[in-house]
mmCIF file of C-alpha atoms in Angstrom:
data_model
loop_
_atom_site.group_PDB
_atom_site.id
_atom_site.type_symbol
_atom_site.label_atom_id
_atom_site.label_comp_id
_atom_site.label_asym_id
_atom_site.label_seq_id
_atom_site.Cartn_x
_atom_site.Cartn_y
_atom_site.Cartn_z
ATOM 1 C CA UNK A 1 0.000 0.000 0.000
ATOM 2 C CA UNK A 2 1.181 3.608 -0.970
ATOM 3 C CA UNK A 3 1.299 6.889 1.354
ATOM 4 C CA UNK A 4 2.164 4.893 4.550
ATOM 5 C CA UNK A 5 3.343 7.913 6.046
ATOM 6 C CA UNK A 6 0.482 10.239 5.096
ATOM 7 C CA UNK A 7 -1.092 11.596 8.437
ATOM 8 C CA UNK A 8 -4.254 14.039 7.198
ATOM 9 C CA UNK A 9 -7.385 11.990 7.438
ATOM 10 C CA UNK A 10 -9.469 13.682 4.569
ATOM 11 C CA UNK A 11 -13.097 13.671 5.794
ATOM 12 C CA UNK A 12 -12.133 15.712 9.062
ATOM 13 C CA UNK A 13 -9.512 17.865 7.094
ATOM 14 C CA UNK A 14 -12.139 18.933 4.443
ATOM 15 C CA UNK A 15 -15.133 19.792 7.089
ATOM 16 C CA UNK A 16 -12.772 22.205 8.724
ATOM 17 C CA UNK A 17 -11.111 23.333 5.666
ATOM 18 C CA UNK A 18 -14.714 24.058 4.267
ATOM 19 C CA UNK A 19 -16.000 26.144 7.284
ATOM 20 C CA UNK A 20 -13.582 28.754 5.128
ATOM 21 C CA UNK A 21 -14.979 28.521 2.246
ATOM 22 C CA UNK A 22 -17.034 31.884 2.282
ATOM 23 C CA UNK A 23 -19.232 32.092 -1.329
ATOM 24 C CA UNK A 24 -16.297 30.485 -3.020
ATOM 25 C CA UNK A 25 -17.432 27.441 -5.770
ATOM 26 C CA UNK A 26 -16.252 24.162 -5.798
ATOM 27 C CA UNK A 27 -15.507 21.903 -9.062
ATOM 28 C CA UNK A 28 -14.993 18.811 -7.585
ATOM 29 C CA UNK A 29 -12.932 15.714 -9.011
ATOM 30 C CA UNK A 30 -14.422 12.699 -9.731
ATOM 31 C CA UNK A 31 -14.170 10.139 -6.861
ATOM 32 C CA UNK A 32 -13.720 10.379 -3.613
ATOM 33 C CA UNK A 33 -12.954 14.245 -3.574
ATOM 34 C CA UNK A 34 -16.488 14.394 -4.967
ATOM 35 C CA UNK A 35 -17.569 12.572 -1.856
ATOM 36 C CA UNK A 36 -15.541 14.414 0.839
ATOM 37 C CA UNK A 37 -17.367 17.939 -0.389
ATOM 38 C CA UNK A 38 -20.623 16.371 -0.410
ATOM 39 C CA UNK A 39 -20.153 14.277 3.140
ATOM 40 C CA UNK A 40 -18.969 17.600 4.480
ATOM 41 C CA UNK A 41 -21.914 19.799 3.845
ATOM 42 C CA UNK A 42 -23.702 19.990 0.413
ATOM 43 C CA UNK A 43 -24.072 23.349 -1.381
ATOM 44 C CA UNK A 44 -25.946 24.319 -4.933
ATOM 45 C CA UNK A 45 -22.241 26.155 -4.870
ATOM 46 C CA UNK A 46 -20.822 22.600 -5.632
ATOM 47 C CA UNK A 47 -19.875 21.487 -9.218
ATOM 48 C CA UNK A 48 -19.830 17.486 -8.686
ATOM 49 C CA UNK A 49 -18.294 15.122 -11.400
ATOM 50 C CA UNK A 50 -18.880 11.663 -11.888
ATOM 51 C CA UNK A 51 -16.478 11.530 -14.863
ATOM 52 C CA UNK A 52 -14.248 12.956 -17.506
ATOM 53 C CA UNK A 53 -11.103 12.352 -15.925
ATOM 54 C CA UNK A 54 -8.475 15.064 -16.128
ATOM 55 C CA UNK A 55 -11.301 17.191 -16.740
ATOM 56 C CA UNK A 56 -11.902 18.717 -13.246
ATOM 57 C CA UNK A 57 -9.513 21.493 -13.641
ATOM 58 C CA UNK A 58 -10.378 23.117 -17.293
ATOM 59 C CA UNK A 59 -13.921 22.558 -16.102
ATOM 60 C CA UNK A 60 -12.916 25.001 -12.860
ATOM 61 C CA UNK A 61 -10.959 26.878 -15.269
ATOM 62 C CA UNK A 62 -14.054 27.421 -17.228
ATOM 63 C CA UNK A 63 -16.439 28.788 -14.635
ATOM 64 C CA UNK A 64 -13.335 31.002 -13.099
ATOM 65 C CA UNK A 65 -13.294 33.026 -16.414
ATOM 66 C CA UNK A 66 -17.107 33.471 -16.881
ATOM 67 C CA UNK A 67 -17.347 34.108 -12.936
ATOM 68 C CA UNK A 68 -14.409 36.624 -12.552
ATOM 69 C CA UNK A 69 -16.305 38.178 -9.474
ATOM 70 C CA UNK A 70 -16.232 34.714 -7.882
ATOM 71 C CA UNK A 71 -13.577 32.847 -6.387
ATOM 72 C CA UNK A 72 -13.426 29.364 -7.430
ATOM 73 C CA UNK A 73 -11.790 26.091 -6.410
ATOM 74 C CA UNK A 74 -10.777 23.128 -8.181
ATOM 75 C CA UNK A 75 -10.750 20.272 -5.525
ATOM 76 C CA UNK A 76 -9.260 17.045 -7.648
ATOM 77 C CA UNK A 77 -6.916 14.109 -6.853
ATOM 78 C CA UNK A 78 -3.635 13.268 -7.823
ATOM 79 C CA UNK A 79 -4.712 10.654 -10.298
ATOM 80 C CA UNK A 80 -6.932 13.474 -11.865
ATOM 81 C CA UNK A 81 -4.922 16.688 -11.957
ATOM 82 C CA UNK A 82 -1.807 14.229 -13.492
ATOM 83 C CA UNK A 83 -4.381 12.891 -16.298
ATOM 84 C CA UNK A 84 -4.387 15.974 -17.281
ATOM 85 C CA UNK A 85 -1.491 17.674 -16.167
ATOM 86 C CA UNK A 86 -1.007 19.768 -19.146
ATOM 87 C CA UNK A 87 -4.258 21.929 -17.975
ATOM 88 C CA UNK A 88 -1.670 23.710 -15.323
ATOM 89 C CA UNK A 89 0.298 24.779 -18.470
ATOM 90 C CA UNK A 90 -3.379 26.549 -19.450
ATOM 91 C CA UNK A 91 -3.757 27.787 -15.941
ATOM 92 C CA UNK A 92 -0.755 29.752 -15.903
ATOM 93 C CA UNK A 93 -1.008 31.448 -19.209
ATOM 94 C CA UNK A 94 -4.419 32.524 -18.470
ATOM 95 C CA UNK A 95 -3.170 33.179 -14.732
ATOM 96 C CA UNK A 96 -7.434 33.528 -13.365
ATOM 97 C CA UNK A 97 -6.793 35.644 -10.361
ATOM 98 C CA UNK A 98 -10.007 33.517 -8.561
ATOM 99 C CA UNK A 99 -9.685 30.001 -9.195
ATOM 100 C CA UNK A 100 -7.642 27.852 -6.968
ATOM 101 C CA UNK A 101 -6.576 24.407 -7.003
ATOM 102 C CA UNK A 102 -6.384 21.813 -4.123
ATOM 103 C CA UNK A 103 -5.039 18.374 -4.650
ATOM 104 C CA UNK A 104 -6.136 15.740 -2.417
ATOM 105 C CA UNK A 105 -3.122 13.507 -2.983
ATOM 106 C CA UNK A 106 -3.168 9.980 -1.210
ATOM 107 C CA UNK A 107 -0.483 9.053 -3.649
ATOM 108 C CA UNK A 108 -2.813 6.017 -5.360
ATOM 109 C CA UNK A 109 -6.117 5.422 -7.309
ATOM 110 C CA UNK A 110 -8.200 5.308 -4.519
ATOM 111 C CA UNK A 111 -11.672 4.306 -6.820
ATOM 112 C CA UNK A 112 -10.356 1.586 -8.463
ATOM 113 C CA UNK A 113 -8.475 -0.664 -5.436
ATOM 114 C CA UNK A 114 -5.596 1.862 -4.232
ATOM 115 C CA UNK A 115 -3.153 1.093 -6.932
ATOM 116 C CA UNK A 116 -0.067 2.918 -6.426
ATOM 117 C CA UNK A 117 -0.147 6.578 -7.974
ATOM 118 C CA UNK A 118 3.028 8.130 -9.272
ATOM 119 C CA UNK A 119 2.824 10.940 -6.597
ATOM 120 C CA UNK A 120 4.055 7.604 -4.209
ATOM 121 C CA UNK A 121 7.221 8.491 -6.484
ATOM 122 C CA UNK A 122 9.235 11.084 -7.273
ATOM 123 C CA UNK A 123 6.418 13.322 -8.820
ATOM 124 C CA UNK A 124 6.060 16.392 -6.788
ATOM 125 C CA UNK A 125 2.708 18.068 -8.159
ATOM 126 C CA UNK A 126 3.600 21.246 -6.176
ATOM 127 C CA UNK A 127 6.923 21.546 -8.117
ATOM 128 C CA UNK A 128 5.082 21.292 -11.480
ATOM 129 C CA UNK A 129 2.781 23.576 -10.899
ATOM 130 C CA UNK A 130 5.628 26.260 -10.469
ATOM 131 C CA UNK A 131 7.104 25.132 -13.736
ATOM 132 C CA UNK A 132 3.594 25.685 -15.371
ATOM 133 C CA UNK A 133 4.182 29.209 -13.758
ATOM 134 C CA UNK A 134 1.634 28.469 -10.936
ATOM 135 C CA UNK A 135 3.894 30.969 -8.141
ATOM 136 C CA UNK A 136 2.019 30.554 -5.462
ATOM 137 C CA UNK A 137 2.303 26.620 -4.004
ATOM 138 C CA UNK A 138 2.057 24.871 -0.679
ATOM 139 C CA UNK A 139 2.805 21.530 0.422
ATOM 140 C CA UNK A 140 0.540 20.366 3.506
ATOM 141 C CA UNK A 141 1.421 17.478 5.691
ATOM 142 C CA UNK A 142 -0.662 18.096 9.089
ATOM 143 C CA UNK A 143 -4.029 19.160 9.868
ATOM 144 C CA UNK A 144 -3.099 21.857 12.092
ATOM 145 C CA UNK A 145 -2.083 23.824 8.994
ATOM 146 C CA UNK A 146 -5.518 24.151 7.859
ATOM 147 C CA UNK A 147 -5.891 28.082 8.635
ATOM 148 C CA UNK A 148 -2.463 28.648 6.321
ATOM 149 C CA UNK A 149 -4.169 26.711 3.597
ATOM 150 C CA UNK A 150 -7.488 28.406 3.581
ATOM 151 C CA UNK A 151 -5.644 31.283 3.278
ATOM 152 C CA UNK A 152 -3.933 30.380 0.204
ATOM 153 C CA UNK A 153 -7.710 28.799 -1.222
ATOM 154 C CA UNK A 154 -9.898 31.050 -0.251
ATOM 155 C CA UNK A 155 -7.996 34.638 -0.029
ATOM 156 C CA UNK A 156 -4.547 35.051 -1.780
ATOM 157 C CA UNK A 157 -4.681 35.627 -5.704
ATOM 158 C CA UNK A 158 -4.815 33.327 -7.891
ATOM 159 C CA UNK A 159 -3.654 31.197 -9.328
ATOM 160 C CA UNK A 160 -2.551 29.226 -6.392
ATOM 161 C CA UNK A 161 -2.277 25.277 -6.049
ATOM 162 C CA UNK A 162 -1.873 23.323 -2.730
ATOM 163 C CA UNK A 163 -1.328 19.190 -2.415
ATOM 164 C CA UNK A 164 -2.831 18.080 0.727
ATOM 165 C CA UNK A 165 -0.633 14.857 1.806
ATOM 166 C CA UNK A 166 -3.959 12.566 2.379
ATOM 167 C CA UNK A 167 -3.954 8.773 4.669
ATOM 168 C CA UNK A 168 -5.659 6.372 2.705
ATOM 169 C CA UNK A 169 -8.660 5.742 4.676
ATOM 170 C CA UNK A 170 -11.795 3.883 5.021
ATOM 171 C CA UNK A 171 -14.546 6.750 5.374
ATOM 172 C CA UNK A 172 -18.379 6.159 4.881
ATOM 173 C CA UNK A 173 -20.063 6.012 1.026
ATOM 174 C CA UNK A 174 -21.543 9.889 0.806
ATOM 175 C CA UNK A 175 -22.706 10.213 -2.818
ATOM 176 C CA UNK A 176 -24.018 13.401 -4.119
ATOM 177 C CA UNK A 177 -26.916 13.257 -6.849
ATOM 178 C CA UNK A 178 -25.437 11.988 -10.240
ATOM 179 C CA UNK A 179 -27.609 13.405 -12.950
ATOM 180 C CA UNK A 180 -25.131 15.750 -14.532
ATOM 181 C CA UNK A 181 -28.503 17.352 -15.654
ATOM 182 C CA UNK A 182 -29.269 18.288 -11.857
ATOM 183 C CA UNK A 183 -26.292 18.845 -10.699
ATOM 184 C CA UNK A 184 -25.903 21.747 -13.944
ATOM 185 C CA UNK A 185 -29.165 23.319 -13.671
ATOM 186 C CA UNK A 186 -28.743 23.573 -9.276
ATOM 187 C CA UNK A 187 -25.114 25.317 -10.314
ATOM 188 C CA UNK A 188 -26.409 27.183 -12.780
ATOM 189 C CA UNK A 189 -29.758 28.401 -10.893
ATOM 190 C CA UNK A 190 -27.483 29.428 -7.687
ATOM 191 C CA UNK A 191 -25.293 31.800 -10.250
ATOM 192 C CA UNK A 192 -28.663 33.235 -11.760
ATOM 193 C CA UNK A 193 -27.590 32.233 -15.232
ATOM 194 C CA UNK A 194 -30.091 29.875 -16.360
ATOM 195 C CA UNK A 195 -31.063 31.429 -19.636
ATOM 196 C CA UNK A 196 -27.215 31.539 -20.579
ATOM 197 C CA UNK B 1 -14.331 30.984 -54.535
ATOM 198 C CA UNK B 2 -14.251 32.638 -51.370
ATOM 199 C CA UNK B 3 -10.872 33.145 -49.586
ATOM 200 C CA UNK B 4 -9.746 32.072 -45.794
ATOM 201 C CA UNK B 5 -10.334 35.535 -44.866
ATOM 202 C CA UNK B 6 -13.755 35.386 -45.999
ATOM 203 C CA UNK B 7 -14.751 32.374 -44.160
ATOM 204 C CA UNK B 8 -13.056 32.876 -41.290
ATOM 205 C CA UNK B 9 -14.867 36.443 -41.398
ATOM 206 C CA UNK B 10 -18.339 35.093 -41.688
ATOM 207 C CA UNK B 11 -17.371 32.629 -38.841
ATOM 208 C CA UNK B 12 -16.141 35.169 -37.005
ATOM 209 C CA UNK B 13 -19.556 37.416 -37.232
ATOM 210 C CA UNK B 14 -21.566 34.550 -36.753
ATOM 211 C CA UNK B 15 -19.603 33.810 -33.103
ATOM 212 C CA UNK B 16 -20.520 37.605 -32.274
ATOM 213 C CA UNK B 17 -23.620 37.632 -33.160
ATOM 214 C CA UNK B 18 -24.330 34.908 -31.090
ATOM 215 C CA UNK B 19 -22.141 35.992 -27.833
ATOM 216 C CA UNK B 20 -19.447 33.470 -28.212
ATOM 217 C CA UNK B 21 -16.275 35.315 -27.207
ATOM 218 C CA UNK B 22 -14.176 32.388 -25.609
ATOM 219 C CA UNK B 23 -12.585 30.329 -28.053
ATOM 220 C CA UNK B 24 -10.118 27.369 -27.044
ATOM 221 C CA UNK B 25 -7.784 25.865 -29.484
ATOM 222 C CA UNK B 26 -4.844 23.824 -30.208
ATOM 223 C CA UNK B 27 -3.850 25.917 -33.449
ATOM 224 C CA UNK B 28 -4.252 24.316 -37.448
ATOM 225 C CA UNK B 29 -2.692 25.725 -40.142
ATOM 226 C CA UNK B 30 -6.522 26.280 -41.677
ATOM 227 C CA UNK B 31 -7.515 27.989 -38.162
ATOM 228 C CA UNK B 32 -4.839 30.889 -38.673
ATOM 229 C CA UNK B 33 -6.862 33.549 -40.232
ATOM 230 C CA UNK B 34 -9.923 33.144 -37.339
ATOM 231 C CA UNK B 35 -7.517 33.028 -34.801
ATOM 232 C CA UNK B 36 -5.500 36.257 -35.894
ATOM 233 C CA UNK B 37 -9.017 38.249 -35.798
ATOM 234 C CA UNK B 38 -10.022 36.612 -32.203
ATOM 235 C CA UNK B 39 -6.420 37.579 -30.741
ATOM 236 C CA UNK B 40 -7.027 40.992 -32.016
ATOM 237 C CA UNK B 41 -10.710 41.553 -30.768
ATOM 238 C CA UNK B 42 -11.016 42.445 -26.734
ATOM 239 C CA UNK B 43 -14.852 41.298 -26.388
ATOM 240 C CA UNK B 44 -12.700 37.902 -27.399
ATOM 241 C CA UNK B 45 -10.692 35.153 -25.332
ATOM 242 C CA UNK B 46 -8.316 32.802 -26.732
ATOM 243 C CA UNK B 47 -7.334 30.020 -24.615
ATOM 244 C CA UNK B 48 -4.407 28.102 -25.799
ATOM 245 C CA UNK B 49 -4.650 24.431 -24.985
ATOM 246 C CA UNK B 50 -2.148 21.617 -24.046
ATOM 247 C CA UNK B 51 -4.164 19.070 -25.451
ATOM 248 C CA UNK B 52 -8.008 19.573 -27.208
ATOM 249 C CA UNK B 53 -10.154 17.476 -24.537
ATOM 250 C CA UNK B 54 -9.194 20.232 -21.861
ATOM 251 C CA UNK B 55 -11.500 22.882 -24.364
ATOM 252 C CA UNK B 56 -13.863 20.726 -23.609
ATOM 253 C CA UNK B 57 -13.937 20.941 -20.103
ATOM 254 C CA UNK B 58 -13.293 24.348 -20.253
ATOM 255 C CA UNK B 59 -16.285 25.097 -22.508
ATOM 256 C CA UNK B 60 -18.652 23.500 -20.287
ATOM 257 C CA UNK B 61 -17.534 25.335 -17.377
ATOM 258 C CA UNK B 62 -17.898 28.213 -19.054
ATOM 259 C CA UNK B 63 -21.434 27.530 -20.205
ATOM 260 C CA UNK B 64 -22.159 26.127 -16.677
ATOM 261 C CA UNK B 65 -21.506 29.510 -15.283
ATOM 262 C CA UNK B 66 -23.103 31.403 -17.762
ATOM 263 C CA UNK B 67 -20.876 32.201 -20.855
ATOM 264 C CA UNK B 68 -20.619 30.687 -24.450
ATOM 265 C CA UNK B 69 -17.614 29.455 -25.344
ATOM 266 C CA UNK B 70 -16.388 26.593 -28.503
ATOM 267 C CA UNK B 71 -13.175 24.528 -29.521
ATOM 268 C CA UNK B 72 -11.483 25.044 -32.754
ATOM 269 C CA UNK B 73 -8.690 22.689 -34.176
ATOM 270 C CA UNK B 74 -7.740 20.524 -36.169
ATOM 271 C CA UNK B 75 -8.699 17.019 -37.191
ATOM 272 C CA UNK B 76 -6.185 14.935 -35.067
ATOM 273 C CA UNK B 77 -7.399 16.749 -32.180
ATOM 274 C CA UNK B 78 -10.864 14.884 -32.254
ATOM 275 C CA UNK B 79 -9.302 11.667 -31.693
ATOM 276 C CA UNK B 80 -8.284 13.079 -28.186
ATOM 277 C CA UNK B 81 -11.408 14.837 -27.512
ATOM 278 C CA UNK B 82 -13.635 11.488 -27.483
ATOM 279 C CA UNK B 83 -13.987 10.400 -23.431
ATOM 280 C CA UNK B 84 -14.260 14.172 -22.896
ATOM 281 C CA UNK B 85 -17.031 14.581 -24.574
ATOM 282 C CA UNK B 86 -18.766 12.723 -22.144
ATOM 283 C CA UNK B 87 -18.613 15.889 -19.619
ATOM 284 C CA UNK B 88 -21.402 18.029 -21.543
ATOM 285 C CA UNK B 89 -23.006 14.862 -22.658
ATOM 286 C CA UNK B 90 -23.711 14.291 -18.700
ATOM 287 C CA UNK B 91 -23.968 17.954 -17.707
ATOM 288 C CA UNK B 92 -26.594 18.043 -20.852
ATOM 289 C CA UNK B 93 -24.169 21.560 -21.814
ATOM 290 C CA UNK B 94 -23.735 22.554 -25.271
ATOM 291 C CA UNK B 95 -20.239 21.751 -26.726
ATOM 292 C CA UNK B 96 -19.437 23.392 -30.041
ATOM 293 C CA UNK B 97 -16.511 22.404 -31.801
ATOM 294 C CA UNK B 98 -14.971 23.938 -35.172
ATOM 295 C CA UNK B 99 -12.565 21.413 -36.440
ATOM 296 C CA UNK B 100 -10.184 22.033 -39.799
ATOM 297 C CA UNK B 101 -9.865 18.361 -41.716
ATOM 298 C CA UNK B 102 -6.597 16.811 -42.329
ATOM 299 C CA UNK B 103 -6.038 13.168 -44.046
ATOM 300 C CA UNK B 104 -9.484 13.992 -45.751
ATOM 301 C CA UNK B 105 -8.131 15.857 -49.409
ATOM 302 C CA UNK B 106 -5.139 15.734 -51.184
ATOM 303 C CA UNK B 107 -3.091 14.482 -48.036
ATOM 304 C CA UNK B 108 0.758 14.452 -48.506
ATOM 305 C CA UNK B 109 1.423 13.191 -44.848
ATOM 306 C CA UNK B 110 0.338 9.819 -44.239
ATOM 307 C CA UNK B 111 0.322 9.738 -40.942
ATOM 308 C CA UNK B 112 -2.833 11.921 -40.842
ATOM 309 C CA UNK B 113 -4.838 10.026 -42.809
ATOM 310 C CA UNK B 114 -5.870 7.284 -40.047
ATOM 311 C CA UNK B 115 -7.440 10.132 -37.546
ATOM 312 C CA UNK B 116 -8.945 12.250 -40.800
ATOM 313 C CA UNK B 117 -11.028 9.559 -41.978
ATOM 314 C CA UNK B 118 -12.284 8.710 -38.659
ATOM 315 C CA UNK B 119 -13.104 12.369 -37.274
ATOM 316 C CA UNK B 120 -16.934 11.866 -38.362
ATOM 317 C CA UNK B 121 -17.580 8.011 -37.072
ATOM 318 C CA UNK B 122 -15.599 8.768 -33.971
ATOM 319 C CA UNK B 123 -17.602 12.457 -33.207
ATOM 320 C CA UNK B 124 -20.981 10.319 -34.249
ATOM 321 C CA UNK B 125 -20.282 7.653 -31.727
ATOM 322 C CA UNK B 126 -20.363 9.908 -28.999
ATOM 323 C CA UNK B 127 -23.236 11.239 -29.952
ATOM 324 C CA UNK B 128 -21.905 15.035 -31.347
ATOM 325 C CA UNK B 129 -24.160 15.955 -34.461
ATOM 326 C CA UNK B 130 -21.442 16.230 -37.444
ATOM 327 C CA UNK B 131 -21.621 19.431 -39.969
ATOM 328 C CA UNK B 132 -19.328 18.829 -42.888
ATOM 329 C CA UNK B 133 -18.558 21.671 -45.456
ATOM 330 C CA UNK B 134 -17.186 21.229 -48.972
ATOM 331 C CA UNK B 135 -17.381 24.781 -50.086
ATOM 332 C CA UNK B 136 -15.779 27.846 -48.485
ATOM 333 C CA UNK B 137 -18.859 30.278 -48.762
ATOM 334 C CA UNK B 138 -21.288 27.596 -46.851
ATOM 335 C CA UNK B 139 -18.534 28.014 -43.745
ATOM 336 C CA UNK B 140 -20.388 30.445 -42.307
ATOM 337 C CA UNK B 141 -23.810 29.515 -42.547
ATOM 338 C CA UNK B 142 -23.559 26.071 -41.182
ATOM 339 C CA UNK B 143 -21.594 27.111 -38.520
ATOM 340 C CA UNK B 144 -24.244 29.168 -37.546
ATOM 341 C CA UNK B 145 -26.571 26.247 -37.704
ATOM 342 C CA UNK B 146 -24.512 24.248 -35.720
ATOM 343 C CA UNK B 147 -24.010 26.748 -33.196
ATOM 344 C CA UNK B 148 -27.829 27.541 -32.762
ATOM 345 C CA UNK B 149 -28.493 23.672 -32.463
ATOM 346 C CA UNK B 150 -25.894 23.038 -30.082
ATOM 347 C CA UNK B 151 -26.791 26.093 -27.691
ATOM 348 C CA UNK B 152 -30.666 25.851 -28.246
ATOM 349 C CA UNK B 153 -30.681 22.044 -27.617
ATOM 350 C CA UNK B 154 -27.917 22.091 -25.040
ATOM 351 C CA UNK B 155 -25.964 19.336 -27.441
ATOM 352 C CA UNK B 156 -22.968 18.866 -28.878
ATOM 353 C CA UNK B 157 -21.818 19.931 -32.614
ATOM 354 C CA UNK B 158 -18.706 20.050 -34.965
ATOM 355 C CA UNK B 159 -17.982 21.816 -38.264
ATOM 356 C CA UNK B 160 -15.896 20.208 -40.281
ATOM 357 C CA UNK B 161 -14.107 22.071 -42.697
ATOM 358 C CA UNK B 162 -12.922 20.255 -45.588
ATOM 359 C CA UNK B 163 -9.497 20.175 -46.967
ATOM 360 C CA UNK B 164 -10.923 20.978 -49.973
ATOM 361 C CA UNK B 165 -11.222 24.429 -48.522
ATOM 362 C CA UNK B 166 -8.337 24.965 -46.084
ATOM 363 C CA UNK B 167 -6.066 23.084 -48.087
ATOM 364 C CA UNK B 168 -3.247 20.634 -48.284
ATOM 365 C CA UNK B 169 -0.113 21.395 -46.651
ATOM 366 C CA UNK B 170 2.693 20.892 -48.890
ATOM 367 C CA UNK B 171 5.551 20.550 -46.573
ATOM 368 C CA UNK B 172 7.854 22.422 -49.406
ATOM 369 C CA UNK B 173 7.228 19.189 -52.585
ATOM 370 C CA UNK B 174 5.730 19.746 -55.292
#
């Protein structure tokens, strides 16, 4: 098993992380950082995905430039954000001054039987990010450095990308409704763009 | 016959007309004269890709918070577009794509062929309603079809422009 030496337990990380959020909206990744948003607290300010890996972060990328007024954040895994790595490249040339980016990294594929990830390796996401030209980049090992990262989500300009050193853990089935359908036309009615 | 600059023009005037001012593209040589004229218009955004499925996602996010936005590029680009197209298939978002043909007319490099000839079967399979165009001054128009479909029934839709019209590239040989 990978990240043996991972200490944040995600479920109590994310519910206190959250409490920060303010009005800021959430793309989440498919899988279990779909879950963790929706077992902490659901919100119409919540952009589930079931699907369309690698996709998470263009997606975010997407509603940060038709929402400049809003501050958004991508919350993805590391199997996700490395599918489709090349989107930090598109990041930092457009260099969105709202979104964020928060990678839930337990260093494996947690949906699919906790393979080994290549974030077990020597792949430092963090590092990449700054040679996309992502500047602003934190590492996060503990819990207790929640208030420092919600900082860096929530309030520093953008854009800004933080890996959250995850335990693999067994937490509790929370899934949010999966009729893309739904999930758009909640989103879309919150932001009062429906006839878009 | 109606140059480049004309179609990409009336393409161009059809995408204002109809508020789409985000436009996300891996570049084609066929795609030069529209992009020039979106680079140099400030109601307009180009986003320059890594790889074409990421337009996808970032054209759905754009619709899902309010804004129009499309993919241009070039045939080869479809082929990794095809499990992202599942995003606004789910989200039920439009997803307009503009896509220049390679492999399809008068191909000199073979290695384009295998992609060109399967642009349409692969877009049909996943369910995105296929617009081909043969002649340079029906560019326009269609693409203004497409785009009304694809925003008024929340589906997806490509253009494809034929190498008849953008051309073969000659790579210097005669």
């Amino acid at each position: 098993m990978s990240a043996p030496s991972n200490k944040i337990s995600r479920r109590p990380f994310m519910a206190e992380l959250l409490a920060h959020r303010g009005n800021s909206l959430l793309v989440t990744g498919l899988g279990s950082p779909t879950w963790d948003c929706f077992a902490t607290g659901d919100s119409p300010d919540y952009l589930y995905s079931w699907g369309g890996m690698g996709l998470a972060l263009p997606t975010a990328l997407g509603v940060a430039l038709a929402q400049p007024a809003r501050r958004v954040v991508c919350v993805t895994g590391d199997g996700e954000i490395l599918m489709g790595i090349g989107s930090l490249g598109v990041v930092g040339d457009q260099a969105p001054a709202n979104l964020a980016i928060l990678v839930l990294d337990n260093e494996s594929f947690g949906e699919t039987g906790r393979q080994r990830g290549l974030s077990a390796g020597r792949t430092d996401i963090a590092a990449v990010a700054k040679g996309f030209g992502i500047a602003k980049t934190m590492t996060v090992t503990e819990q207790s450095a929640v208030g420092e990262l919600a900082e860096l989500l929530f309030k520093t300009p953008g854009p800004v990308l933080a890996v959250a050193k995850i335990a693999i853990t067994d937490d509790p089935w929370a899934l949010p409704e999966k009729d893309g359908a739904a999930i758009a036309h909640r989103f879309r009615a919150a932001l009062g763009v429906d006839k878009a | 016959m109606a140059s480049d600059t004309d179609w990409s023009t009336d393409v161009f005037r059809a995408m204002q007309a109809r508020s789409i001012a985000t436009v996300c593209t891996v570049p084609d040589g066929g795609l030069t004269q529209l992009l020039k004229m979106i680079e140099a218009d400030r109601q307009m955004r180009l986003v320059t890709l890594s790889i074409e499925q990421e337009g996808i996602g970032i054209a759905t996010g754009c619709w899902l918070a309010g804004k129009r936005a499309m993919i241009a590029m070039q045939s080869s680009g479809v082929g990794n577009c095809i499990n992202a197209l599942g995003l606004p298939a789910a989200f039920r978002a439009p997803c307009l794509m503009l896509v220049t043909m390679r492999g399809q007319w008068g191909e000199f490099n073979p290695w384009q062929v295998p992609m060109g000839q399967a642009t349409r079967p692969a877009l049909e399979a996943v369910g995105v309603k296929c617009y081909p165009v043969d002649r340079p001054e029906e560019v326009g128009e269609t693409f203004a079809a497409a785009a009304d479909i694809a925003f008024n029934s929340r589906g997806s839709a490509a253009v494809r422009v034929s190498q008849r019209i953008v051309g073969a590239k000659g790579f210097g040989q005669k």
